[in-house]
Tab-separated table of C-alpha atoms in Angstrom:
chain	number	residue	atom	x	y	z
A	1	MET	CA	-64.974	-17.298	7.262
A	2	SER	CA	-67.854	-17.273	10.293
A	3	ALA	CA	-66.537	-16.873	13.898
A	4	SER	CA	-68.177	-20.477	14.179
A	5	ALA	CA	-66.127	-22.093	11.585
A	6	HIS	CA	-63.050	-20.032	12.259
A	7	THR	CA	-63.391	-21.694	16.381
A	8	SER	CA	-63.786	-25.006	15.183
A	9	GLN	CA	-60.930	-25.092	12.713
A	10	GLN	CA	-58.638	-23.117	15.844
A	11	GLU	CA	-60.327	-26.368	18.635
A	12	LYS	CA	-58.917	-28.812	15.682
A	13	VAL	CA	-55.799	-27.360	15.379
A	14	GLU	CA	-55.371	-27.201	19.363
A	15	GLY	CA	-56.531	-30.264	19.809
A	16	GLU	CA	-53.978	-32.042	17.235
A	17	THR	CA	-51.178	-29.880	19.109
A	18	SER	CA	-52.077	-31.252	22.480
A	19	ALA	CA	-51.879	-34.870	21.347
A	20	SER	CA	-48.467	-34.178	19.910
A	21	SER	CA	-45.324	-33.525	21.991
A	22	PRO	CA	-43.078	-30.622	21.143
A	23	ARG	CA	-40.203	-31.761	22.591
A	24	ARG	CA	-39.969	-34.579	19.969
A	25	ALA	CA	-40.622	-31.935	17.136
A	26	ILE	CA	-37.829	-29.991	18.561
A	27	THR	CA	-35.408	-33.030	18.952
A	28	ALA	CA	-35.910	-33.873	15.503
A	29	ALA	CA	-35.290	-30.015	14.120
A	30	ALA	CA	-31.970	-29.989	16.298
A	31	ILE	CA	-30.604	-33.589	15.456
A	32	GLY	CA	-30.999	-32.494	11.487
A	33	ASN	CA	-29.890	-29.117	12.037
A	34	PHE	CA	-26.162	-30.606	13.897
A	35	ALA	CA	-26.082	-33.123	10.753
A	36	GLU	CA	-26.648	-29.920	8.327
A	37	TRP	CA	-24.143	-27.908	9.953
A	38	TYR	CA	-21.634	-30.489	10.609
A	39	ASP	CA	-21.858	-30.708	6.675
A	40	PHE	CA	-21.112	-27.025	6.468
A	41	ALA	CA	-17.997	-26.535	8.383
A	42	VAL	CA	-16.249	-29.960	6.951
A	43	TYR	CA	-15.210	-28.022	4.107
A	44	GLY	CA	-13.867	-24.493	5.945
A	45	VAL	CA	-11.965	-27.198	8.710
A	46	VAL	CA	-10.093	-28.317	5.775
A	47	ALA	CA	-9.553	-25.713	2.911
A	48	SER	CA	-6.100	-24.983	2.984
A	49	ILE	CA	-5.787	-28.940	2.162
A	50	MET	CA	-8.371	-28.856	-0.202
A	51	ALA	CA	-6.504	-26.228	-2.109
A	52	LEU	CA	-3.598	-28.438	-2.458
A	53	HIS	CA	-5.765	-31.259	-3.766
A	54	PHE	CA	-7.793	-29.228	-6.005
A	55	PHE	CA	-6.062	-26.003	-7.157
A	56	PRO	CA	-2.332	-26.639	-7.188
A	57	SER	CA	-0.264	-23.532	-7.904
A	58	SER	CA	2.612	-21.959	-7.167
A	59	ASP	CA	1.745	-19.573	-5.016
A	60	PRO	CA	0.065	-20.891	-1.832
A	61	VAL	CA	-1.944	-17.702	-1.508
A	62	VAL	CA	-3.537	-18.065	-5.003
A	63	GLY	CA	-4.747	-21.877	-4.054
A	64	LEU	CA	-6.171	-20.939	-0.780
A	65	ILE	CA	-8.071	-17.930	-2.485
A	66	SER	CA	-9.195	-20.573	-5.039
A	67	ALA	CA	-10.747	-23.018	-2.361
A	68	TYR	CA	-12.205	-20.191	-0.694
A	69	VAL	CA	-14.123	-18.514	-3.740
A	70	VAL	CA	-15.427	-22.413	-4.338
A	71	PHE	CA	-16.325	-21.860	-0.374
A	72	GLY	CA	-18.214	-18.905	-0.726
A	73	LEU	CA	-19.744	-20.067	-4.152
A	74	THR	CA	-21.941	-21.940	-1.620
A	75	TYR	CA	-23.697	-19.243	-0.799
A	76	VAL	CA	-24.715	-17.854	-4.660
A	77	SER	CA	-27.308	-21.032	-4.527
A	78	ARG	CA	-28.465	-20.545	-1.241
A	79	PRO	CA	-31.366	-17.946	-2.029
A	80	ILE	CA	-32.276	-20.329	-4.391
A	81	GLY	CA	-32.410	-23.085	-1.788
A	82	GLY	CA	-34.136	-20.851	0.441
A	83	LEU	CA	-37.084	-19.551	-1.792
A	84	ILE	CA	-37.427	-23.372	-3.033
A	85	ALA	CA	-37.643	-24.473	0.850
A	86	GLY	CA	-39.606	-21.746	1.906
A	87	TRP	CA	-42.288	-22.281	-0.782
A	88	LEU	CA	-42.069	-25.750	0.162
A	89	GLY	CA	-42.308	-24.439	4.073
A	90	ASP	CA	-45.118	-21.963	3.738
A	91	THR	CA	-47.017	-23.758	0.985
A	92	LEU	CA	-46.592	-27.723	2.304
A	93	GLY	CA	-45.690	-27.481	5.801
A	94	ARG	CA	-42.557	-27.032	7.487
A	95	ARG	CA	-41.673	-30.306	7.880
A	96	ARG	CA	-41.203	-30.975	4.449
A	97	ALA	CA	-39.066	-28.063	4.035
A	98	LEU	CA	-36.820	-29.615	6.460
A	99	SER	CA	-36.670	-33.228	4.919
A	100	PHE	CA	-35.926	-31.228	1.531
A	101	THR	CA	-32.799	-29.353	2.776
A	102	ILE	CA	-30.783	-32.055	5.080
A	103	LEU	CA	-31.422	-34.338	1.873
A	104	LEU	CA	-29.708	-32.024	-0.624
A	105	MET	CA	-26.823	-30.525	1.941
A	106	CYS	CA	-25.962	-34.059	3.206
A	107	ALA	CA	-25.741	-35.618	-0.375
A	108	GLY	CA	-23.772	-32.719	-1.965
A	109	THR	CA	-21.383	-33.245	1.311
A	110	ALA	CA	-20.924	-36.881	1.114
A	111	LEU	CA	-20.320	-36.717	-2.703
A	112	ILE	CA	-17.168	-34.571	-1.849
A	113	GLY	CA	-15.113	-37.356	-0.221
A	114	PHE	CA	-15.113	-39.321	-3.504
A	115	ILE	CA	-14.382	-36.885	-5.457
A	116	PRO	CA	-10.481	-37.236	-7.623
A	117	SER	CA	-7.977	-34.619	-7.115
A	118	TYR	CA	-6.527	-32.421	-9.499
A	119	ASN	CA	-4.087	-34.718	-10.192
A	120	ALA	CA	-6.004	-37.409	-11.199
A	121	ILE	CA	-8.855	-35.879	-13.658
A	122	GLY	CA	-7.545	-32.553	-14.158
A	123	VAL	CA	-10.121	-29.507	-14.268
A	124	LEU	CA	-12.537	-31.952	-13.715
A	125	ALA	CA	-11.655	-31.813	-10.298
A	126	PRO	CA	-12.897	-28.374	-9.234
A	127	ILE	CA	-15.426	-28.663	-11.313
A	128	LEU	CA	-17.273	-31.394	-10.051
A	129	LEU	CA	-16.355	-29.900	-6.643
A	130	THR	CA	-18.102	-26.676	-7.128
A	131	LEU	CA	-21.317	-28.718	-8.416
A	132	CYS	CA	-21.289	-30.212	-5.036
A	133	ARG	CA	-20.814	-26.942	-3.073
A	134	LEU	CA	-23.701	-25.679	-5.016
A	135	VAL	CA	-25.815	-28.633	-4.292
A	136	GLN	CA	-24.965	-28.115	-0.879
A	137	GLY	CA	-26.206	-24.627	-0.659
A	138	LEU	CA	-29.423	-25.220	-1.798
A	139	GLY	CA	-29.721	-27.246	1.295
A	140	THR	CA	-28.463	-24.784	3.496
A	141	GLY	CA	-30.046	-22.047	2.441
A	142	GLY	CA	-33.673	-23.337	3.285
A	143	GLU	CA	-32.199	-24.864	6.650
A	144	TYR	CA	-31.693	-21.631	8.660
A	145	SER	CA	-35.449	-20.314	8.354
A	146	SER	CA	-37.106	-23.809	8.119
A	147	ALA	CA	-35.734	-25.096	11.651
A	148	ILE	CA	-35.996	-22.057	13.382
A	149	SER	CA	-39.647	-21.597	12.253
A	150	PHE	CA	-40.478	-24.877	13.243
A	151	VAL	CA	-38.758	-24.697	16.620
A	152	TYR	CA	-40.679	-21.321	17.192
A	153	GLU	CA	-44.077	-22.127	16.370
A	154	HIS	CA	-44.125	-25.389	18.533
A	155	SER	CA	-43.111	-23.190	21.350
A	156	GLN	CA	-45.004	-21.371	24.296
A	157	ALA	CA	-44.369	-17.600	23.835
A	158	ARG	CA	-41.913	-17.644	26.987
A	159	ALA	CA	-40.220	-20.930	26.168
A	160	ARG	CA	-39.066	-19.412	22.851
A	161	PRO	CA	-35.978	-17.731	23.718
A	162	ILE	CA	-34.251	-20.710	25.378
A	163	ARG	CA	-35.707	-23.483	22.900
A	164	ILE	CA	-33.809	-21.153	20.341
A	165	SER	CA	-31.026	-21.021	21.727
A	166	TYR	CA	-31.016	-24.666	21.869
A	167	LEU	CA	-31.288	-25.232	18.386
A	168	VAL	CA	-28.689	-22.633	17.470
A	169	THR	CA	-26.356	-24.633	19.919
A	170	THR	CA	-26.586	-27.603	18.019
A	171	THR	CA	-25.670	-25.206	14.860
A	172	PHE	CA	-22.289	-24.946	16.680
A	173	LEU	CA	-22.078	-28.356	18.007
A	174	GLY	CA	-22.409	-29.744	14.719
A	175	ILE	CA	-19.553	-27.228	13.719
A	176	THR	CA	-17.929	-28.353	16.485
A	177	SER	CA	-18.051	-32.003	16.207
A	178	ALA	CA	-16.174	-31.204	12.350
A	179	VAL	CA	-13.300	-29.784	14.260
A	180	LEU	CA	-13.123	-32.236	16.808
A	181	ILE	CA	-13.275	-35.003	14.530
A	182	ALA	CA	-10.510	-33.408	11.739
A	183	SER	CA	-8.609	-33.239	15.440
A	184	LEU	CA	-8.715	-36.758	16.208
A	185	CYS	CA	-8.120	-37.974	12.759
A	186	THR	CA	-4.812	-36.057	12.271
A	187	THR	CA	-3.753	-37.105	16.299
A	188	VAL	CA	-4.468	-40.911	15.178
A	189	LEU	CA	-3.415	-40.828	11.295
A	190	GLY	CA	-0.770	-38.317	11.978
A	191	ASP	CA	-1.028	-34.503	9.780
A	192	GLU	CA	0.558	-36.363	6.364
A	193	ALA	CA	-1.606	-38.781	6.213
A	194	PHE	CA	-4.444	-36.553	6.879
A	195	GLU	CA	-3.750	-34.551	4.684
A	196	ASP	CA	-3.095	-37.232	2.256
A	197	TRP	CA	-6.463	-39.163	2.349
A	198	GLY	CA	-7.701	-38.784	5.960
A	199	TRP	CA	-9.547	-35.702	5.251
A	200	ARG	CA	-12.051	-37.616	2.784
A	201	VAL	CA	-13.672	-39.607	6.281
A	202	LEU	CA	-14.950	-36.092	7.552
A	203	PHE	CA	-17.144	-35.832	4.033
A	204	TRP	CA	-18.143	-39.413	4.035
A	205	LEU	CA	-19.716	-39.461	7.545
A	206	ALA	CA	-22.752	-36.616	6.136
A	207	ALA	CA	-24.052	-39.804	4.780
A	208	PRO	CA	-25.226	-41.769	7.586
A	209	LEU	CA	-25.906	-38.128	9.780
A	210	GLY	CA	-28.066	-37.251	6.895
A	211	LEU	CA	-30.203	-40.519	7.087
A	212	ALA	CA	-30.516	-40.419	10.788
A	213	GLY	CA	-31.678	-36.787	10.555
A	214	MET	CA	-33.980	-37.042	8.010
A	215	TYR	CA	-35.548	-40.123	9.434
A	216	LEU	CA	-36.242	-38.274	12.659
A	217	ARG	CA	-37.909	-35.386	10.911
A	218	ARG	CA	-40.219	-37.561	9.234
A	219	LYS	CA	-41.413	-38.883	11.909
A	220	VAL	CA	-43.018	-35.347	13.966
A	221	SER	CA	-45.557	-33.859	13.335
A	222	GLU	CA	-46.486	-30.260	11.899
A	223	THR	CA	-46.532	-27.240	13.507
A	224	PRO	CA	-49.804	-25.577	15.035
A	225	GLN	CA	-49.155	-22.284	13.254
A	226	PHE	CA	-48.928	-24.016	9.618
A	227	LYS	CA	-51.918	-26.352	10.537
A	228	GLN	CA	-53.902	-23.337	11.615
A	229	LEU	CA	-52.838	-21.650	8.197
A	230	ALA	CA	-53.987	-24.623	6.299
A	231	ALA	CA	-56.812	-24.794	8.044
A	232	ASP	CA	-57.788	-20.987	7.233
A	233	ARG	CA	-56.456	-21.538	3.311
A	234	GLU	CA	-58.610	-25.129	3.039
A	235	THR	CA	-61.786	-23.227	4.358
A	236	SER	CA	-61.477	-19.874	2.685
A	237	GLU	CA	-60.365	-20.948	-0.737
A	238	VAL	CA	-57.541	-18.900	-0.633
A	239	LYS	CA	-54.244	-20.360	-2.329
A	240	ALA	CA	-51.004	-19.669	-0.558
A	241	ALA	CA	-48.294	-17.573	-2.728
A	242	PRO	CA	-45.471	-17.293	-0.562
A	243	ILE	CA	-43.169	-16.007	-2.966
A	244	ARG	CA	-45.260	-13.602	-4.440
A	245	SER	CA	-46.763	-12.039	-0.898
A	246	THR	CA	-43.451	-12.050	0.648
A	247	PHE	CA	-41.829	-9.358	-2.116
A	248	ARG	CA	-45.089	-7.451	-2.130
A	249	THR	CA	-45.603	-7.086	1.565
A	250	GLN	CA	-42.371	-8.135	3.509
A	251	ALA	CA	-39.592	-5.902	1.789
A	252	THR	CA	-38.961	-3.041	3.917
A	253	ALA	CA	-38.569	-5.913	6.944
A	254	MET	CA	-36.730	-7.979	4.935
A	255	ILE	CA	-34.013	-4.765	4.171
A	256	LEU	CA	-34.165	-4.305	7.843
A	257	PHE	CA	-33.508	-7.973	8.991
A	258	PHE	CA	-30.790	-7.584	6.372
A	259	CYS	CA	-28.814	-4.859	8.263
A	260	ILE	CA	-29.406	-6.538	11.597
A	261	VAL	CA	-27.916	-10.142	10.821
A	262	SER	CA	-25.177	-8.898	8.654
A	263	SER	CA	-22.738	-9.081	11.486
A	264	TYR	CA	-23.722	-12.692	12.062
A	265	ALA	CA	-23.531	-13.654	8.496
A	266	LEU	CA	-20.348	-12.577	8.318
A	267	ILE	CA	-18.868	-13.598	11.795
A	268	THR	CA	-20.031	-17.243	10.878
A	269	PRO	CA	-17.727	-18.200	8.184
A	270	ILE	CA	-14.798	-16.311	9.690
A	271	LEU	CA	-15.054	-18.661	13.059
A	272	SER	CA	-15.864	-21.814	11.328
A	273	SER	CA	-13.022	-21.650	8.535
A	274	TYR	CA	-10.858	-18.257	8.101
A	275	PHE	CA	-9.882	-18.066	11.755
A	276	ILE	CA	-8.309	-21.651	11.218
A	277	THR	CA	-6.385	-20.714	8.382
A	278	PHE	CA	-5.911	-17.277	9.913
A	279	ILE	CA	-3.530	-18.887	13.331
A	280	GLN	CA	-1.835	-21.368	10.856
A	281	LEU	CA	-0.142	-18.741	8.676
A	282	SER	CA	0.001	-15.526	10.959
A	283	GLY	CA	0.160	-17.644	14.687
A	284	GLY	CA	2.478	-20.600	12.964
A	285	LEU	CA	0.154	-22.992	14.646
A	286	THR	CA	-0.120	-26.700	12.789
A	287	SER	CA	-3.044	-27.914	11.699
A	288	GLY	CA	-3.573	-29.947	14.642
A	289	GLN	CA	-2.868	-27.231	16.964
A	290	SER	CA	-5.338	-24.828	15.011
A	291	TYR	CA	-7.744	-27.804	15.292
A	292	ASN	CA	-7.732	-27.930	18.723
A	293	VAL	CA	-7.906	-23.939	19.148
A	294	SER	CA	-11.054	-24.354	17.144
A	295	LEU	CA	-12.705	-26.708	19.351
A	296	ALA	CA	-11.780	-24.634	22.239
A	297	ILE	CA	-13.304	-21.632	20.990
A	298	ASN	CA	-16.248	-23.294	19.903
A	299	VAL	CA	-17.213	-24.822	23.582
A	300	VAL	CA	-16.895	-21.066	24.693
A	301	MET	CA	-19.453	-20.275	21.864
A	302	ILE	CA	-22.120	-22.719	22.390
A	303	ALA	CA	-21.681	-21.931	26.598
A	304	THR	CA	-22.134	-18.164	25.097
A	305	THR	CA	-25.387	-19.295	23.351
A	306	LEU	CA	-27.257	-21.027	25.831
A	307	ALA	CA	-26.541	-17.884	27.898
A	308	ALA	CA	-27.727	-15.976	25.472
A	309	GLY	CA	-31.460	-17.017	25.528
A	310	ARG	CA	-31.552	-16.825	29.297
A	311	VAL	CA	-30.082	-13.040	28.691
A	312	MET	CA	-32.868	-12.081	25.663
A	313	PHE	CA	-35.446	-14.308	28.210
A	314	ARG	CA	-35.002	-11.412	30.937
A	315	TYR	CA	-33.676	-8.295	28.912
A	316	GLY	CA	-35.234	-8.563	25.157
A	317	LEU	CA	-34.185	-9.196	21.847
A	318	GLN	CA	-32.790	-5.888	20.849
A	319	ARG	CA	-30.769	-5.222	24.020
A	320	THR	CA	-29.197	-8.872	23.362
A	321	PHE	CA	-28.524	-7.953	19.923
A	322	ILE	CA	-27.120	-4.236	20.457
A	323	VAL	CA	-24.746	-5.495	22.875
A	324	GLY	CA	-23.854	-8.376	20.699
A	325	GLY	CA	-23.293	-6.120	17.803
A	326	LEU	CA	-21.234	-3.625	19.984
A	327	PHE	CA	-19.462	-6.156	21.594
A	328	ILE	CA	-17.799	-7.566	17.994
A	329	ALA	CA	-17.018	-3.905	16.754
A	330	VAL	CA	-14.844	-3.563	20.106
A	331	VAL	CA	-13.182	-6.837	20.411
A	332	SER	CA	-12.370	-7.697	16.690
A	333	VAL	CA	-9.267	-5.908	15.872
A	334	PRO	CA	-7.370	-6.857	18.834
A	335	ALA	CA	-8.843	-10.295	19.330
A	336	PHE	CA	-7.368	-10.661	15.782
A	337	ALA	CA	-3.895	-9.075	16.946
A	338	ILE	CA	-4.066	-11.487	19.888
A	339	SER	CA	-4.590	-14.368	17.744
A	340	THR	CA	-0.719	-14.155	16.119
A	341	LEU	CA	0.910	-14.862	19.861
A	342	GLY	CA	0.628	-18.269	19.028
A	343	ILE	CA	-1.553	-21.334	21.175
A	344	VAL	CA	-2.224	-18.995	24.170
A	345	GLY	CA	-3.144	-15.946	21.876
A	346	ALA	CA	-5.384	-17.594	19.353
A	347	LEU	CA	-7.418	-19.027	22.206
A	348	ILE	CA	-7.610	-15.730	23.815
A	349	GLY	CA	-8.611	-13.941	20.807
A	350	GLY	CA	-11.038	-16.461	19.575
A	351	SER	CA	-12.843	-16.931	22.729
A	352	LEU	CA	-13.040	-13.379	22.423
A	353	LEU	CA	-14.970	-13.449	19.012
A	354	SER	CA	-17.103	-16.686	19.939
A	355	ILE	CA	-18.366	-14.670	22.944
A	356	GLY	CA	-19.732	-11.889	20.332
A	357	LYS	CA	-21.027	-14.880	17.420
A	358	GLY	CA	-22.688	-16.630	20.171
A	359	LEU	CA	-24.819	-13.157	21.051
A	360	VAL	CA	-25.669	-12.241	17.685
A	361	ALA	CA	-26.609	-15.933	16.528
A	362	VAL	CA	-29.884	-16.494	18.980
A	363	ALA	CA	-30.610	-12.880	18.689
A	364	ALA	CA	-30.757	-13.569	14.681
A	365	ALA	CA	-32.856	-16.501	14.749
A	366	MET	CA	-35.672	-15.245	17.166
A	367	ALA	CA	-35.530	-11.439	15.124
A	368	MET	CA	-36.476	-13.742	11.778
A	369	SER	CA	-39.481	-15.260	13.914
A	370	TYR	CA	-40.194	-12.001	15.019
A	371	MET	CA	-40.201	-9.962	11.925
A	372	PHE	CA	-42.068	-12.025	9.410
A	373	PRO	CA	-45.927	-13.429	10.186
A	374	ALA	CA	-46.392	-17.117	10.031
A	375	LYS	CA	-48.147	-17.378	6.543
A	376	VAL	CA	-44.522	-16.289	4.590
A	377	ARG	CA	-42.068	-16.853	7.824
A	378	VAL	CA	-40.298	-19.564	6.338
A	379	THR	CA	-39.623	-17.749	2.708
A	380	ALA	CA	-38.770	-13.943	4.005
A	381	GLY	CA	-36.404	-15.235	6.193
A	382	ALA	CA	-34.547	-17.339	4.259
A	383	PHE	CA	-34.272	-15.148	0.980
A	384	ALA	CA	-33.225	-11.884	3.403
A	385	TYR	CA	-30.606	-14.034	5.283
A	386	ASN	CA	-29.132	-15.969	2.058
A	387	VAL	CA	-28.654	-12.929	0.333
A	388	CYS	CA	-26.808	-11.146	3.530
A	389	THR	CA	-24.919	-14.212	3.410
A	390	ILE	CA	-23.479	-14.204	0.043
A	391	LEU	CA	-22.788	-10.486	0.343
A	392	PHE	CA	-21.240	-10.939	4.279
A	393	GLY	CA	-20.409	-14.497	4.640
A	394	ALA	CA	-19.820	-15.466	1.073
A	395	ALA	CA	-16.628	-12.918	0.519
A	396	GLY	CA	-15.566	-13.422	4.026
A	397	PRO	CA	-12.639	-16.138	4.088
A	398	SER	CA	-11.207	-14.794	0.497
A	399	LEU	CA	-11.443	-10.921	1.526
A	400	GLY	CA	-9.787	-11.434	4.803
A	401	ILE	CA	-6.560	-12.872	3.183
A	402	TRP	CA	-6.843	-10.352	0.401
A	403	LEU	CA	-7.052	-7.823	2.164
A	404	ASN	CA	-4.481	-9.098	4.563
A	405	SER	CA	-2.039	-9.755	1.737
A	406	VAL	CA	-2.510	-6.415	-0.093
A	407	THR	CA	-1.825	-4.271	3.014
A	408	GLY	CA	0.945	-6.230	4.336
A	409	SER	CA	-0.810	-6.388	7.796
A	410	ASN	CA	-2.487	-9.762	8.830
A	411	ILE	CA	-5.172	-7.570	10.990
A	412	THR	CA	-6.545	-5.398	8.233
A	413	PHE	CA	-9.443	-7.375	7.764
A	414	SER	CA	-10.403	-7.203	11.360
A	415	VAL	CA	-11.419	-3.440	10.759
A	416	TYR	CA	-14.275	-4.384	8.371
A	417	LEU	CA	-15.272	-7.290	10.795
A	418	ALA	CA	-15.677	-4.292	13.752
A	419	ILE	CA	-17.592	-2.129	11.332
A	420	VAL	CA	-20.249	-4.807	10.378
A	421	GLY	CA	-20.805	-5.316	13.740
A	422	ALA	CA	-21.226	-1.293	14.658
A	423	LEU	CA	-23.508	-1.168	11.383
A	424	SER	CA	-25.357	-4.303	13.270
A	425	ALA	CA	-25.973	-2.511	16.203
A	426	ILE	CA	-27.356	0.786	14.640
A	427	ALA	CA	-29.430	-1.231	12.862
A	428	ALA	CA	-31.212	-3.181	15.564
A	429	ILE	CA	-31.816	0.160	17.382
A	430	ILE	CA	-33.755	1.466	13.971
A	431	GLY	CA	-35.655	-1.634	14.015
A	432	ARG	CA	-36.653	-1.704	17.992
A	433	GLN	CA	-40.502	-1.546	16.795
A	434	ARG	CA	-39.901	-4.866	14.765
A	435	LEU	CA	-37.927	-6.239	17.078
A	436	LYS	CA	-41.097	-7.397	19.378
A	437	GLU	CA	-42.996	-10.599	19.238
A	438	PRO	CA	-46.256	-10.335	17.576
A	439	ALA	CA	-49.253	-10.300	19.716
A	440	ASP	CA	-51.395	-12.536	17.435
A	441	GLU	CA	-48.833	-15.485	17.691
A	442	LEU	CA	-50.546	-18.660	18.131
A	443	VAL	CA	-49.268	-20.095	21.843
A	444	THR	CA	-48.582	-23.851	21.843
A	445	ALA	CA	-47.894	-26.081	24.629
């Protein structure tokens, strides 16, 4: 392609960018992200109740582990969803990928609310639940990298850490809302009615949330970087092949990214799901009390996430990730130990873990944007992150319950979390050259 042709295409893309509203696009991505992560969190919030309805057992620990195994199955389908959304995002546009992810996630969530219990339809109940969770996984698998790429590519270089922190904050707002609604339902209905049927309300709400998010995402413009990629492909007649190109050119970067984000992949299901069950079983809290604690520590997480964007803007991505990983390594064991001492201890322990998660959450999102080029960003980021969540996130809650049960100690699992936090920090040190923003990124308004 000639220099004049390339300049013409560049001017065309920049003209379209100036006519669009990056803030509107970022808002649409954030609202849809909120809806998706509300859907993701709901199952974890009521996991102990799901065990009673879908996995009856004479041993409550076995039933709870079964519920968390189904929780983990969502992660199995996530790499597949990531590859599908990655192909859509890197071939047809980020916006189409975002519409695909929210449709699957919200449909899978809403349908769970209509599944009869084991007592009504027998073994078909856990089978239908598993299928719905697999559909959720397909949607969630592409959401993370698609939404991050969308916001990153719609932002100026200097604004990217702050705007990414806003996007990540909507993730936690979605999770917090799931906990808040569960808490409100238990207050209004009482624990008995909520555990009997009220938990279904949380899943039904996914339908209107999903429709609203999908509508907003269909109304926004495509990112400037993808428009430029599409224009270059049209001129050069080079077809997009993101999946093949990803594995051929990004293998080393994906392995490094996998190691760096391992602490985030593990601590996410711990705080959104496992911690609620942990403080009920080990701290003696009721369902209502545990939801209130989870709500409070999510507020701490949101505040930390917003602060992390500014910390990263000032001190850089690598330092932020190292501090976050080491913080998790240092506080994990004492945080879980304190959390067994009643409601105040749970608030303190959960808040410490939330600070660590807030730091690594924003850093993980920016790492994906920095480490992979625009032409394969959605595909490479989605696949590497989702494989990481299988090995660390999927097994997290059930592994925690099993380890604590086998050892007879209720804080054994926290040692595992501390080790992963330290390894994540070491990986960030090793990968320091890749944790720098590419010089050739298109800067937008």
